[in-house]
Amino acid sequence: MGNENNAFGDNRIFIIFALFWVFLGWLGFILALAGFFYIGLIIAYFILAIPVSVYYFVKKPGFRMPKEIVGVSLFIFMAVTIFSFFATPTIFSGRDQGAISEAAVRLAQNHRLEFSTPASSEFFKIYPAPKYKFANCINNWNKDRGNKNFLESKIASIWCGASASGKALNFPGFYYTPNGNLVTQFPFPYISWLAIFYSLFGLIGLIVANAVLLFLFLLSFYILARLFSDKSPSLLLLLLTFTSFSFSWFFKFTLSENMALAILWISIFALLNFLRKQDNLNYFFYISSAFLLVFVRIEGILFLATGLAVIFFFSKTRDYIKNDLLRKIIIPLIILAGLLFWNFTKDIYFYKEMARALLTTFSSGSLETKAGIGLTVSYFLQVFLIYGLFSFFILGTIGIIYFLKKREWEIMVPLFIVLPSFWYLINSNISPDHPWMLRRFVFSILPAFIFYSILFLAIWKEEGRNKRKKLLFVLVIVILLLFNLPSFLKFATFSENKDLLKQTAELSQNFSARDLVLVDRQASGDSWAMISGPLSFLLGKNAVYFFNPSDLEKINQEKFNRTYLIVPEENIGFYENSDSGKKLKFFRDYNLKTQRLTVEENQKPLVILPDKKIIEVKGKIFEISRE
């Protein structure tokens, strides 16, 4: 099976276009690793790469822009642009998206990932002395093992540095380094990608960054389908992907799944193109995209392993590699190993989090009972149903079985690549609240099932070519679309925390840059959207997420002009009844109003779509006396 004579010829136009963005991802990542992130270097890349690409198209014979790819690209561009109008930058602290946004903005501001503020420096002192813990760790290492060479010394320094540091509890998503700086616990490539666009366009750049990634995914997904099907089924695949809630929803969040979605499906297309035509351009296209994915998300390591297994499975690509094993496999893998080690030294806290997650997942104490698993399966099925995923999983599974029986190995390549992520169908290792939990499926599993659903339907319709099959084909497509539309239409134009930043900026005018501002986790009405982050990294205040009144006795408030506490009405008693309660002096009232998704407790165990609600929070700002 395969549509060899598709509208895109040998696909060189898309390859050069995709490589332009893949190289941009690599550039931002390397600059972040090196602690030398300057926007001038990014602009230089654009100035150099764009004319080189244009020159390549103009001078190379056989290049032309097919009308089909022009039309599809324009359609995708317009759709993504419309989606962008209903997105609000996710810059509030408490959950991954806020910490990732802050890390990106800090990288753009400071040119490196480590940073500190007067507030973070003071709260760092509350923790046990990391410098002494680091020194003791090094001494013990030397005593037990000895440092016989540079590599072992470097490993000892990394290990002891990670052991001596701790989570910055007042700055969610960050760790303290032994020197007291803050550093992210998330992968660098997506952070640097966001930082590039923030540097170019300001806060709106966070939305532009995701828009580029969504555009790349949709275009590569369409062209991938065109390798195996005609134009009509590919357009239907695009339509059903557009109207699937998960893609339009998580596009609005600064989560690494957005970059993984684009790079994964670009790399899958690159691999399939390489399987069809073994040349250096196609191989380099695959290696550069698949290697970048290794650093974007931890699953990228497994995706690379399955991709290399595919290469050695097919005789033509296996022979291509064997002709120059050193240059085509050994040297690239050595380079990858070096980059992994470099990344490990800089992003140790991400790997520390991954190790903790794996230990939790596989520990005997975390295994679920049979009844618990049954409830989980029931819950997941309901979630998949209400968000329109279940029909794709059923039809996609039928398609997978069909292609396996037909031994259509080439069309099974996308499944083989993403197969390691199917573990999430058994254990997603994420909090079960929806739609949050769908992020585990959005970048690999859901696109795979949509892909096999449409291709199976297209081939099934063509077999026999009778009117009954064509009518049934249309009916199934309509049913898939109807399952998609309720969640898609309800939330396509909805954006959480809209206008909250504007209100936060107005609130910030009560404080100077030399005040200390302590922010209760519920000050905005949502502990997953705390205003402490943007108060600090966007509005220049010494703001801190605050949860322990006894910490006031441990920090040096004399370094700040005044100390304030922002607390909602329902939590005022907690602070007034603490040992520091007598120091609270009423300063002024405040109120914040925004919109969020909410799921009422009484809706369980029946799973239904969240409600869109206007949330209004009233509270007080206290000045904390030092007497």
XYZ file of C-alpha atoms in Angstrom:
627
model
C 0.000 0.000 0.000
C 1.151 3.562 -0.515
C 0.417 6.622 -2.583
C 3.781 6.995 -4.299
C 2.573 9.630 -6.746
C 1.177 12.067 -4.241
C 0.860 15.778 -4.937
C 4.092 16.627 -3.174
C 6.520 14.700 -5.363
C 9.635 13.878 -3.352
C 8.516 16.232 -0.559
C 11.708 18.328 -0.626
C 9.769 21.559 -0.157
C 8.250 20.391 3.104
C 11.567 18.859 4.232
C 13.451 22.156 3.866
C 10.591 24.048 5.515
C 10.447 21.627 8.463
C 14.238 21.555 8.848
C 14.213 25.341 9.173
C 12.096 25.044 12.324
C 13.879 21.950 13.633
C 17.196 23.816 13.391
C 15.629 26.761 15.228
C 14.654 24.362 18.012
C 18.207 23.021 18.154
C 19.688 26.529 18.201
C 17.535 27.668 21.127
C 18.264 24.449 23.027
C 22.057 24.692 22.569
C 22.094 28.368 23.544
C 20.103 27.568 26.696
C 22.478 24.728 27.572
C 25.461 27.009 27.061
C 23.957 29.786 29.186
C 24.399 32.156 26.241
C 20.847 32.818 25.115
C 20.854 36.111 23.213
C 18.148 37.114 20.791
C 20.720 38.601 18.416
C 21.906 35.089 17.600
C 18.325 34.016 16.877
C 17.776 36.995 14.584
C 21.054 36.183 12.831
C 19.731 32.672 12.204
C 16.571 34.062 10.577
C 18.581 36.542 8.494
C 20.836 33.753 7.228
C 18.470 30.773 6.975
C 15.508 32.366 5.215
C 17.399 33.657 2.148
C 19.433 30.427 1.956
C 16.197 28.415 1.886
C 14.684 30.680 -0.769
C 17.862 30.447 -2.846
C 17.735 26.654 -2.565
C 14.184 26.599 -3.903
C 14.896 29.038 -6.738
C 18.164 27.571 -7.987
C 17.471 23.855 -7.615
C 15.698 22.343 -10.622
C 12.354 20.631 -10.206
C 11.105 22.764 -7.337
C 7.608 24.146 -7.557
C 4.953 24.872 -4.981
C 1.998 22.525 -5.651
C -1.417 24.171 -5.471
C -2.601 21.544 -3.033
C 0.064 22.261 -0.435
C -0.501 26.013 -0.858
C -4.244 25.613 -0.262
C -3.862 23.252 2.692
C -1.175 25.440 4.278
C -3.352 28.546 3.975
C -6.305 26.709 5.484
C -4.223 25.452 8.416
C -2.694 28.897 8.886
C -6.121 30.561 9.062
C -7.500 27.931 11.440
C -4.512 28.189 13.789
C -4.727 31.984 13.666
C -8.390 31.814 14.701
C -7.497 29.440 17.554
C -4.836 31.941 18.667
C -7.386 34.705 19.166
C -8.996 32.636 21.919
C -5.778 31.789 23.777
C -4.483 33.493 26.913
C -0.802 33.069 27.870
C -0.614 30.553 30.721
C 1.734 32.464 33.012
C 0.177 31.843 36.444
C 2.068 29.694 38.944
C 1.096 26.394 40.504
C 1.017 23.963 37.608
C 3.474 22.971 34.874
C 2.401 25.552 32.305
C 3.035 28.478 34.655
C 6.487 27.243 35.697
C 7.465 26.566 32.068
C 6.350 30.051 31.011
C 8.276 31.638 33.857
C 11.405 29.656 32.996
C 11.114 30.839 29.371
C 10.659 34.478 30.325
C 13.540 34.286 32.830
C 15.748 32.735 30.136
C 14.934 35.573 27.744
C 15.548 38.169 30.471
C 18.721 36.728 32.009
C 20.197 34.855 28.995
C 20.589 31.747 31.137
C 18.270 29.348 32.926
C 19.534 29.925 36.470
C 18.297 33.070 38.171
C 17.581 34.512 41.582
C 15.555 37.339 43.085
C 15.882 39.100 46.434
C 12.841 37.134 47.627
C 14.134 33.748 46.452
C 17.518 34.433 48.071
C 15.870 35.030 51.430
C 13.656 31.951 51.291
C 16.650 29.878 50.220
C 18.117 30.472 53.676
C 15.224 28.595 55.275
C 16.511 25.318 53.834
C 19.418 23.341 55.347
C 22.789 24.706 54.242
C 23.187 23.115 50.789
C 26.809 24.250 50.433
C 27.792 22.206 53.467
C 25.741 19.232 52.248
C 27.469 19.512 48.878
C 30.924 19.620 50.440
C 30.160 16.635 52.682
C 28.834 14.679 49.694
C 32.017 15.354 47.696
C 34.200 14.376 50.646
C 32.299 11.136 51.130
C 32.496 10.380 47.417
C 36.249 10.904 47.412
C 36.632 8.770 50.502
C 34.527 5.875 49.187
C 35.408 5.917 45.495
C 38.100 8.446 44.788
C 38.101 10.755 41.784
C 40.572 9.229 39.396
C 39.708 11.185 36.252
C 37.839 14.214 34.977
C 34.693 12.310 33.991
C 34.263 10.742 37.409
C 34.875 14.099 39.083
C 32.200 15.652 36.880
C 29.721 12.890 37.710
C 30.449 13.345 41.416
C 29.832 17.086 41.137
C 26.515 16.570 39.324
C 25.304 13.890 41.722
C 26.261 15.813 44.838
C 24.822 19.032 43.461
C 21.451 17.366 42.886
C 21.572 15.695 46.302
C 22.457 18.909 48.099
C 19.723 20.978 46.499
C 16.011 20.827 47.126
C 12.700 21.840 45.633
C 11.973 25.520 45.973
C 8.605 25.062 47.656
C 7.780 28.756 47.429
C 8.511 28.732 43.684
C 6.585 25.775 42.161
C 8.353 24.067 39.280
C 11.820 25.155 40.359
C 14.739 23.756 42.350
C 17.347 25.547 44.398
C 20.906 24.969 43.217
C 23.624 24.606 45.901
C 24.463 28.297 45.306
C 20.911 29.408 45.972
C 19.820 30.116 42.406
C 16.537 28.866 40.995
C 16.496 26.514 38.013
C 13.648 24.795 36.192
C 12.723 21.126 36.638
C 11.420 20.839 33.068
C 13.138 19.965 29.748
C 15.028 22.824 28.097
C 14.075 22.651 24.374
C 10.461 23.754 24.770
C 11.453 26.413 27.325
C 14.036 27.821 24.910
C 11.499 27.622 22.052
C 9.089 29.772 24.070
C 11.922 32.125 25.035
C 12.742 32.704 21.359
C 9.235 33.898 20.576
C 8.904 35.827 23.836
C 12.110 37.680 22.943
C 10.724 38.502 19.499
C 7.076 39.306 20.283
C 6.737 39.779 24.037
C 4.060 37.923 25.982
C 2.001 37.249 22.855
C 5.032 35.317 21.651
C 4.059 32.419 23.919
C 0.905 32.001 21.826
C 2.830 32.463 18.565
C 5.301 29.761 19.652
C 2.490 27.237 20.116
C 0.793 28.367 16.905
C 3.919 27.556 14.887
C 4.095 24.112 16.511
C 0.419 23.376 15.851
C 0.823 24.492 12.242
C 3.842 22.191 11.801
C 1.980 19.239 13.316
C -1.143 19.663 11.204
C 0.786 20.134 7.968
C 3.096 17.169 8.616
C 0.108 15.048 9.687
C -1.697 15.865 6.452
C 1.337 15.160 4.262
C 1.949 11.938 6.174
C -1.597 10.800 5.369
C -1.005 11.728 1.693
C 1.780 9.153 1.570
C -0.903 6.473 1.926
C -4.162 7.980 0.721
C -5.752 10.343 -1.741
C -6.615 13.954 -1.116
C -10.178 13.447 0.180
C -9.365 11.078 3.094
C -6.405 13.290 4.046
C -8.658 16.337 4.186
C -11.128 14.395 6.326
C -8.278 13.457 8.664
C -7.395 17.147 8.905
C -11.016 18.095 9.625
C -11.398 15.507 12.398
C -8.068 16.529 13.919
C -9.076 20.192 13.841
C -12.358 19.485 15.601
C -10.884 17.189 18.247
C -11.036 19.009 21.571
C -7.612 17.917 22.822
C -5.572 19.709 20.147
C -7.412 23.019 20.324
C -7.430 22.947 24.133
C -3.813 22.086 24.961
C -2.632 24.448 22.239
C -3.632 27.187 24.700
C -1.204 25.910 27.368
C 2.564 26.211 27.545
C 3.147 22.470 27.921
C 5.964 20.439 26.344
C 3.379 18.187 24.664
C 2.907 20.962 22.083
C 6.506 20.729 20.912
C 6.509 16.933 21.187
C 3.383 16.791 18.996
C 5.067 18.700 16.172
C 8.527 17.129 16.353
C 7.229 13.561 16.800
C 5.032 13.618 13.697
C 7.664 15.461 11.682
C 10.135 12.717 12.604
C 7.619 9.986 11.697
C 7.086 11.576 8.310
C 10.863 11.908 7.901
C 11.346 8.220 8.684
C 8.687 7.121 6.198
C 10.178 9.374 3.549
C 13.566 7.797 4.234
C 12.056 4.308 3.906
C 10.861 5.264 0.424
C 13.968 7.095 -0.722
C 17.334 6.369 0.874
C 19.405 9.509 0.503
C 21.403 11.746 2.807
C 18.791 14.512 2.979
C 16.004 12.192 4.141
C 18.251 10.431 6.632
C 19.554 13.705 8.044
C 15.976 14.993 8.263
C 14.997 11.986 10.378
C 18.074 12.009 12.617
C 17.904 15.754 13.353
C 14.204 15.659 14.281
C 14.307 12.349 16.203
C 17.381 13.421 18.179
C 15.719 16.724 19.149
C 12.671 14.808 20.381
C 14.925 12.937 22.827
C 15.406 16.204 24.711
C 11.879 17.581 24.280
C 10.277 14.766 26.289
C 11.617 11.707 28.070
C 9.567 9.436 25.776
C 11.741 10.643 22.902
C 14.467 8.175 23.917
C 12.066 5.270 23.387
C 10.718 6.765 20.160
C 14.287 6.964 18.832
C 14.916 3.340 19.803
C 11.796 2.144 17.965
C 12.693 4.346 14.987
C 16.154 2.814 14.691
C 14.584 -0.639 15.011
C 12.330 0.217 12.053
C 15.347 1.319 9.993
C 17.069 -2.009 10.591
C 13.841 -3.926 9.932
C 13.559 -2.791 6.309
C 16.245 -4.161 4.020
C 16.747 -1.021 1.883
C 17.365 1.286 4.841
C 19.405 -1.378 6.622
C 21.698 -1.679 3.593
C 21.969 2.128 3.373
C 23.181 2.267 6.976
C 25.533 -0.708 6.626
C 27.316 0.958 3.710
C 28.762 3.521 6.107
C 27.981 2.371 9.647
C 30.555 4.667 11.236
C 29.319 7.917 9.702
C 25.614 7.124 9.698
C 25.103 5.467 13.076
C 28.162 5.359 15.321
C 29.217 9.008 15.041
C 25.627 10.376 15.348
C 25.042 8.218 18.439
C 28.318 9.418 19.964
C 27.222 13.015 19.359
C 23.840 12.234 20.910
C 25.511 10.642 23.947
C 27.651 13.753 24.400
C 24.609 16.025 24.188
C 22.731 13.808 26.641
C 25.586 14.046 29.124
C 25.779 17.820 28.690
C 22.033 18.113 29.119
C 22.189 15.835 32.163
C 24.710 18.136 33.813
C 22.485 21.171 33.246
C 18.982 19.686 33.555
C 19.692 17.267 36.416
C 16.519 18.303 38.234
C 14.333 17.168 35.340
C 15.946 13.729 35.431
C 15.594 13.734 39.198
C 11.841 14.300 38.809
C 11.621 11.543 36.185
C 13.444 9.101 38.473
C 11.078 9.935 41.327
C 8.061 9.409 39.043
C 9.359 6.023 37.877
C 10.035 4.878 41.424
C 6.527 5.912 42.431
C 4.984 4.172 39.436
C 6.709 0.847 39.983
C 6.805 0.755 43.774
C 4.723 -1.994 45.335
C 2.915 0.504 47.492
C 1.483 2.296 44.458
C -0.065 -0.738 42.786
C -3.824 -0.447 42.472
C -6.248 -3.075 43.611
C -8.416 -4.868 41.045
C -11.406 -2.823 42.150
C -9.353 0.364 41.851
C -8.241 -0.565 38.348
C -11.865 -1.274 37.418
C -12.887 2.159 38.614
C -10.013 3.704 36.712
C -10.990 1.950 33.478
C -14.594 3.043 33.937
C -13.514 6.602 34.584
C -11.180 6.688 31.585
C -13.861 5.307 29.278
C -16.270 8.004 30.374
C -13.641 10.716 29.871
C -12.797 9.401 26.412
C -16.493 9.333 25.527
C -17.338 12.877 26.552
C -14.294 14.327 24.781
C -14.875 12.363 21.559
C -11.818 10.107 21.812
C -13.465 6.731 22.320
C -14.733 6.354 18.756
C -11.221 6.933 17.394
C -9.770 4.361 19.777
C -12.293 1.725 18.666
C -12.061 2.426 14.943
C -8.294 2.962 15.097
C -7.845 -0.403 16.822
C -9.871 -2.083 14.065
C -7.674 -0.349 11.492
C -4.481 -1.455 13.236
C -5.658 -5.078 13.311
C -6.639 -4.844 9.628
C -3.245 -3.506 8.525
C -1.395 -6.049 10.663
C -3.346 -8.885 9.044
C -2.534 -7.449 5.617
C 1.150 -7.193 6.627
C 1.209 -3.560 5.564
C 4.461 -2.921 7.427
C 5.130 0.512 6.002
C 1.798 1.914 7.121
C 2.397 0.388 10.578
C 5.550 2.473 11.100
C 3.776 5.325 12.983
C 2.311 2.756 15.385
C 5.697 1.090 15.966
C 7.256 4.488 16.720
C 4.661 5.622 19.271
C 4.061 2.164 20.761
C 6.081 2.857 23.981
C 3.667 5.670 24.874
C 0.757 3.202 24.899
C 1.884 2.492 28.461
C -0.142 5.592 29.369
C -3.311 3.679 28.528
C -2.417 1.414 31.475
C -0.832 3.943 33.810
C -0.931 7.596 32.770
C 0.987 8.711 35.893
C -0.955 11.966 36.081
C -3.667 13.415 38.281
C -7.029 12.145 36.965
C -8.838 15.486 36.773
C -10.104 16.154 33.289
C -9.382 17.585 30.807
C -5.891 17.861 32.340
C -5.256 14.111 32.180
C -5.766 14.117 28.383
C -2.348 15.739 27.930
C -0.815 12.249 28.249
C -2.581 11.170 25.056
C -2.572 14.299 22.921
C 0.890 14.161 21.350
C 1.203 10.508 20.296
C -1.676 8.159 21.117
C -4.651 10.223 19.925
C -3.056 11.243 16.589
C -2.124 7.605 15.958
C -5.698 6.401 16.460
C -7.094 9.201 14.287
C -4.544 8.300 11.603
C -5.470 4.612 11.524
C -9.188 5.329 11.787
C -9.249 7.428 8.628
C -6.856 5.323 6.588
C -8.789 2.163 7.425
C -12.094 3.768 6.446
C -10.602 5.061 3.195
C -9.267 1.660 2.149
C -12.373 -0.187 3.303
C -14.529 2.143 1.191
C -12.414 1.552 -1.911
C -12.573 -2.248 -1.604
C -15.532 -3.272 -3.709
C -16.548 0.325 -4.561
C -20.270 -0.155 -3.914
C -22.790 2.498 -2.940
C -23.569 0.841 0.383
C -19.958 1.153 1.508
C -19.760 4.768 0.396
C -22.921 5.638 2.317
C -21.638 3.817 5.396
C -18.305 5.628 5.046
C -20.072 8.980 5.065
C -22.204 7.912 8.032
C -19.173 6.877 10.099
C -17.379 10.149 9.322
C -20.478 12.099 10.404
C -20.654 10.073 13.639
C -16.957 10.740 14.368
C -17.536 14.447 13.757
C -20.633 14.502 15.987
C -18.671 12.898 18.809
C -16.001 15.579 18.400
C -18.218 18.633 18.276
C -19.790 18.879 21.784
C -16.501 19.363 23.633
C -14.830 21.219 20.760
C -17.622 23.776 20.275
C -18.106 24.275 24.004
C -14.473 25.183 24.688
C -12.956 26.317 21.355
C -13.504 29.994 22.168
C -13.041 29.652 25.926
C -9.835 30.683 27.650
C -9.135 30.265 31.345
C -7.916 33.232 33.398
C -8.779 35.751 30.736
C -8.063 39.328 31.918
C -6.526 38.044 35.174
C -3.082 39.402 34.256
C -4.530 42.882 33.706
C -6.117 42.779 37.172
C -2.896 41.420 38.658
C -1.004 44.340 37.122
C -3.451 46.772 38.723
C -3.017 45.000 42.059
C 0.773 45.199 41.736
C 0.640 48.989 41.767
C 0.131 48.806 45.524
C 3.688 47.552 45.990
C 7.122 48.878 45.172
C 9.960 46.880 43.646
C 11.617 46.790 47.081
C 8.660 45.380 49.016
C 8.201 41.712 49.853
C 4.808 40.420 48.703
C 3.598 37.127 50.190
C 0.773 35.500 48.209
C -1.569 32.858 49.596
C -2.124 29.938 47.218
C -5.856 30.718 46.949
C -5.406 34.465 46.422
C -6.699 34.136 42.839
C -9.301 31.517 43.788
C -7.247 28.705 42.239
C -4.069 27.151 43.625
C -3.164 26.080 40.053
C -3.223 29.704 38.874
C -1.387 31.719 41.512
C -0.579 35.351 40.831
C 2.799 35.183 42.611
C 4.586 34.135 39.391
C 3.584 36.983 37.059
C 3.843 39.480 39.927
C 7.524 38.564 40.011
C 8.766 37.723 36.508
C 6.468 40.055 34.530
C 5.664 42.882 36.929
C 8.968 43.140 38.796
C 7.760 42.595 42.376
C 9.388 40.447 45.064
C 6.390 38.135 45.164
C 6.421 34.676 46.764
C 3.872 31.887 47.078
C 3.434 31.749 50.878
C 2.030 28.883 52.940
C 3.854 28.741 56.292
C 3.431 31.714 58.670
C 6.371 30.521 60.782
C 8.689 31.323 57.865
C 8.292 35.001 58.719
C 10.530 34.460 61.746
C 13.265 32.914 59.586
C 13.688 35.475 56.811
C 15.353 38.867 57.074
C 12.545 41.323 56.398
C 14.911 44.250 56.953
C 16.145 43.762 53.377
C 12.760 44.941 52.138
C 10.953 48.231 52.605
C 7.677 46.608 53.655
C 6.177 43.140 53.790
C 2.646 42.465 52.557
C 0.365 39.442 52.634
C -2.354 38.865 50.011
C -4.973 36.439 51.290
C -8.570 35.558 50.264
C -11.377 35.885 52.794
C -11.669 32.136 53.494
C -8.016 31.876 54.574
C -7.721 35.016 56.691
C -8.403 33.092 59.895
C -5.492 30.729 59.233
C -3.032 33.624 59.360
C -4.752 35.605 62.111
C -4.668 32.543 64.374
C -0.982 31.866 63.736
C 1.877 33.121 65.930
C 2.363 35.994 63.497
C -1.322 36.954 63.506
C -0.815 39.919 65.818
C 1.569 41.480 63.286
C -1.075 41.701 60.567
C -2.214 45.252 59.825
C -5.086 45.745 57.419
C -3.894 47.573 54.304
C -6.752 47.335 51.803
C -9.343 45.036 50.260
C -8.876 43.437 46.860
C -10.991 41.473 44.438
C -10.207 39.483 41.282
C -12.614 38.225 38.651
C -11.898 35.689 35.923
C -13.246 32.598 34.140
C -12.294 28.957 34.662
C -13.439 25.406 34.082
C -14.941 23.761 37.144
C -16.095 20.251 37.936
C -18.515 19.989 40.841
C -17.942 17.171 43.310
C -21.564 16.062 43.167
C -21.115 15.237 39.486
C -19.107 12.133 40.381
C -19.010 9.242 39.646
C -20.819 10.315 36.468
C -18.273 12.094 34.292
C -19.563 15.102 32.367
C -17.932 18.051 30.662
C -16.698 20.809 32.994
C -18.679 23.985 33.423
C -17.478 27.408 32.320
C -17.786 29.684 35.321
C -17.016 33.235 36.280
C -14.954 33.175 39.474
C -14.814 36.203 41.760
C -12.415 36.290 44.694
C -12.499 38.819 47.498
C -9.810 39.171 50.094
C -7.537 41.461 52.032
C -4.006 42.762 51.797
C -2.204 43.012 55.122
C 0.997 44.824 55.924
C 3.107 42.775 58.312
C 4.532 44.716 61.213
C 8.147 44.038 62.210
C 7.663 44.861 65.856
